[in-house]
Coordinates of C-alpha atoms in Angstrom, one line a residue:
M1 CA -54.1 196.7 -177.7
I2 CA -55.0 199.5 -175.3
V3 CA -56.6 202.9 -175.6
A4 CA -54.4 205.5 -174.0
A5 CA -54.7 209.2 -173.1
G6 CA -52.7 211.7 -171.2
E7 CA -49.7 210.4 -169.2
F8 CA -50.4 206.8 -170.1
I9 CA -49.6 207.3 -173.8
N10 CA -45.8 207.2 -173.2
H11 CA -45.8 205.4 -169.8
H12 CA -43.1 202.7 -169.6
N13 CA -45.6 200.1 -168.2
F14 CA -47.5 200.2 -171.4
S15 CA -44.6 200.3 -173.9
Q16 CA -45.1 196.7 -175.0
Y17 CA -48.7 197.3 -176.2
K18 CA -50.0 198.6 -179.4
K19 CA -52.0 201.8 -178.7
I20 CA -54.9 203.7 -179.9
T21 CA -54.2 207.2 -178.6
V22 CA -56.8 209.8 -177.9
S23 CA -56.4 213.6 -177.4
T24 CA -56.7 215.4 -174.1
Q25 CA -60.2 216.7 -175.1
D26 CA -61.3 213.1 -175.7
E27 CA -59.7 211.4 -172.6
H28 CA -63.1 210.2 -171.4
S29 CA -63.3 208.0 -174.5
A30 CA -60.3 206.0 -173.2
N31 CA -62.6 204.7 -170.6
C32 CA -63.9 201.7 -172.6
I33 CA -64.2 198.0 -172.2
L34 CA -64.0 195.0 -174.5
V35 CA -67.0 192.7 -174.1
N36 CA -67.1 189.6 -176.4
D37 CA -66.8 191.1 -179.9
Y38 CA -67.5 194.7 -179.1
V39 CA -65.8 197.7 -177.5
I40 CA -68.3 199.7 -175.3
I41 CA -67.3 203.4 -175.5
P42 CA -68.9 206.6 -174.3
K43 CA -71.2 208.2 -176.9
G44 CA -70.0 211.3 -178.7
Y45 CA -66.4 210.6 -179.4
E46 CA -66.4 210.1 -183.1
V47 CA -62.6 210.3 -183.6
T48 CA -62.0 207.5 -181.0
K49 CA -64.8 205.4 -182.6
R50 CA -63.3 205.8 -186.0
K51 CA -59.8 204.8 -184.8
M52 CA -61.3 201.7 -183.2
N53 CA -63.3 200.8 -186.2
E54 CA -60.2 201.3 -188.5
V55 CA -58.2 198.7 -186.5
G56 CA -61.1 196.2 -186.7
F57 CA -63.1 196.7 -183.5
K58 CA -66.9 196.9 -183.5
T59 CA -68.2 199.5 -181.2
I60 CA -71.3 200.2 -179.1
E61 CA -71.8 203.7 -177.8
L62 CA -73.4 204.4 -174.5
E63 CA -74.7 207.7 -173.2
M64 CA -72.3 208.6 -170.4
S65 CA -72.6 212.4 -170.1
E66 CA -74.1 212.2 -166.7
F67 CA -70.9 210.6 -165.4
Q68 CA -68.6 213.1 -167.1
K69 CA -69.9 216.2 -165.4
D70 CA -67.3 218.0 -163.3

């Protein structure tokens, strides 16, 4: 399972994986990592969190807004 956004949603290199897709507005939420039994995700992306929880992942949200500034 991968979390995909943007050009990676339909990229041929990821065609064999099941995907959780996120919108362009939520692309930062695709930057997550599985550690033991939890997926660590950036805080504030409720849709992504809900999608992950619906497929059985437990999530931990971390404040990442300082890294998301343009």
